[in-house]
């Protein structure tokens, strides 16, 4: 089974990914910089907005 995971950096992006059939989200901040771990606030807002599973790995940039 193919699982589609979509990188998003906003609640709007999460909604669009859900509408497009994503099975899982990779929630990031600063996608243009390669993506870093999102803030707790962004995670809470996106979790309240969509019911798609989010990847639970951290992306740290130095």
mmCIF file of C-alpha atoms in Angstrom:
data_model
loop_
_atom_site.group_PDB
_atom_site.id
_atom_site.type_symbol
_atom_site.label_atom_id
_atom_site.label_comp_id
_atom_site.label_asym_id
_atom_site.label_seq_id
_atom_site.Cartn_x
_atom_site.Cartn_y
_atom_site.Cartn_z
ATOM 1 C CA UNK A 1 0.000 0.000 0.000
ATOM 2 C CA UNK A 2 1.329 3.426 -0.953
ATOM 3 C CA UNK A 3 1.321 5.960 1.892
ATOM 4 C CA UNK A 4 1.437 9.590 0.793
ATOM 5 C CA UNK A 5 3.230 11.885 3.254
ATOM 6 C CA UNK A 6 3.134 15.605 2.505
ATOM 7 C CA UNK A 7 5.405 18.270 4.037
ATOM 8 C CA UNK A 8 3.404 21.271 5.238
ATOM 9 C CA UNK A 9 4.211 24.395 7.222
ATOM 10 C CA UNK A 10 0.784 25.847 7.994
ATOM 11 C CA UNK A 11 -2.795 24.900 8.878
ATOM 12 C CA UNK A 12 -3.852 25.842 5.337
ATOM 13 C CA UNK A 13 -1.207 23.528 3.905
ATOM 14 C CA UNK A 14 -2.456 20.736 6.157
ATOM 15 C CA UNK A 15 -6.030 21.247 4.972
ATOM 16 C CA UNK A 16 -4.938 21.216 1.316
ATOM 17 C CA UNK A 17 -2.884 18.060 1.876
ATOM 18 C CA UNK A 18 -5.886 16.356 3.496
ATOM 19 C CA UNK A 19 -8.117 17.404 0.604
ATOM 20 C CA UNK A 20 -5.528 16.004 -1.809
ATOM 21 C CA UNK A 21 -5.532 12.583 -0.158
ATOM 22 C CA UNK A 22 -2.462 12.696 2.095
ATOM 23 C CA UNK A 23 -2.298 9.870 4.638
ATOM 24 C CA UNK A 24 0.347 11.531 6.794
ATOM 25 C CA UNK A 25 1.815 15.009 7.297
ATOM 26 C CA UNK A 26 5.376 16.094 7.899
ATOM 27 C CA UNK A 27 4.816 19.332 9.793
ATOM 28 C CA UNK A 28 7.759 21.718 9.468
ATOM 29 C CA UNK A 29 8.595 25.346 9.977
ATOM 30 C CA UNK A 30 10.642 27.209 7.395
ATOM 31 C CA UNK A 31 10.223 24.803 4.469
ATOM 32 C CA UNK A 32 12.191 27.213 2.270
ATOM 33 C CA UNK A 33 15.208 26.638 4.544
ATOM 34 C CA UNK A 34 14.858 22.872 4.323
ATOM 35 C CA UNK A 35 12.383 22.508 7.181
ATOM 36 C CA UNK A 36 12.923 22.643 10.934
ATOM 37 C CA UNK A 37 10.972 21.372 13.907
ATOM 38 C CA UNK A 38 7.697 23.333 14.239
ATOM 39 C CA UNK A 39 6.689 25.213 17.363
ATOM 40 C CA UNK A 40 4.371 23.633 19.906
ATOM 41 C CA UNK A 41 1.736 26.215 18.988
ATOM 42 C CA UNK A 42 1.829 25.315 15.292
ATOM 43 C CA UNK A 43 1.563 21.610 16.142
ATOM 44 C CA UNK A 44 -1.464 22.247 18.365
ATOM 45 C CA UNK A 45 -3.219 24.343 15.713
ATOM 46 C CA UNK A 46 -2.635 21.798 12.941
ATOM 47 C CA UNK A 47 -3.719 18.900 15.191
ATOM 48 C CA UNK A 48 -6.947 20.778 15.921
ATOM 49 C CA UNK A 49 -7.460 21.512 12.211
ATOM 50 C CA UNK A 50 -7.019 18.094 10.571
ATOM 51 C CA UNK A 51 -7.180 14.483 11.735
ATOM 52 C CA UNK A 52 -4.256 13.162 9.676
ATOM 53 C CA UNK A 53 -1.365 11.443 11.446
ATOM 54 C CA UNK A 54 1.792 13.548 11.645
ATOM 55 C CA UNK A 55 5.329 12.237 11.346
ATOM 56 C CA UNK A 56 7.051 12.437 14.719
ATOM 57 C CA UNK A 57 10.660 13.086 13.776
ATOM 58 C CA UNK A 58 12.619 16.272 14.527
ATOM 59 C CA UNK A 59 14.411 18.408 11.964
ATOM 60 C CA UNK A 60 17.127 20.588 13.444
ATOM 61 C CA UNK A 61 19.207 22.979 11.342
ATOM 62 C CA UNK A 62 22.437 24.495 12.637
#
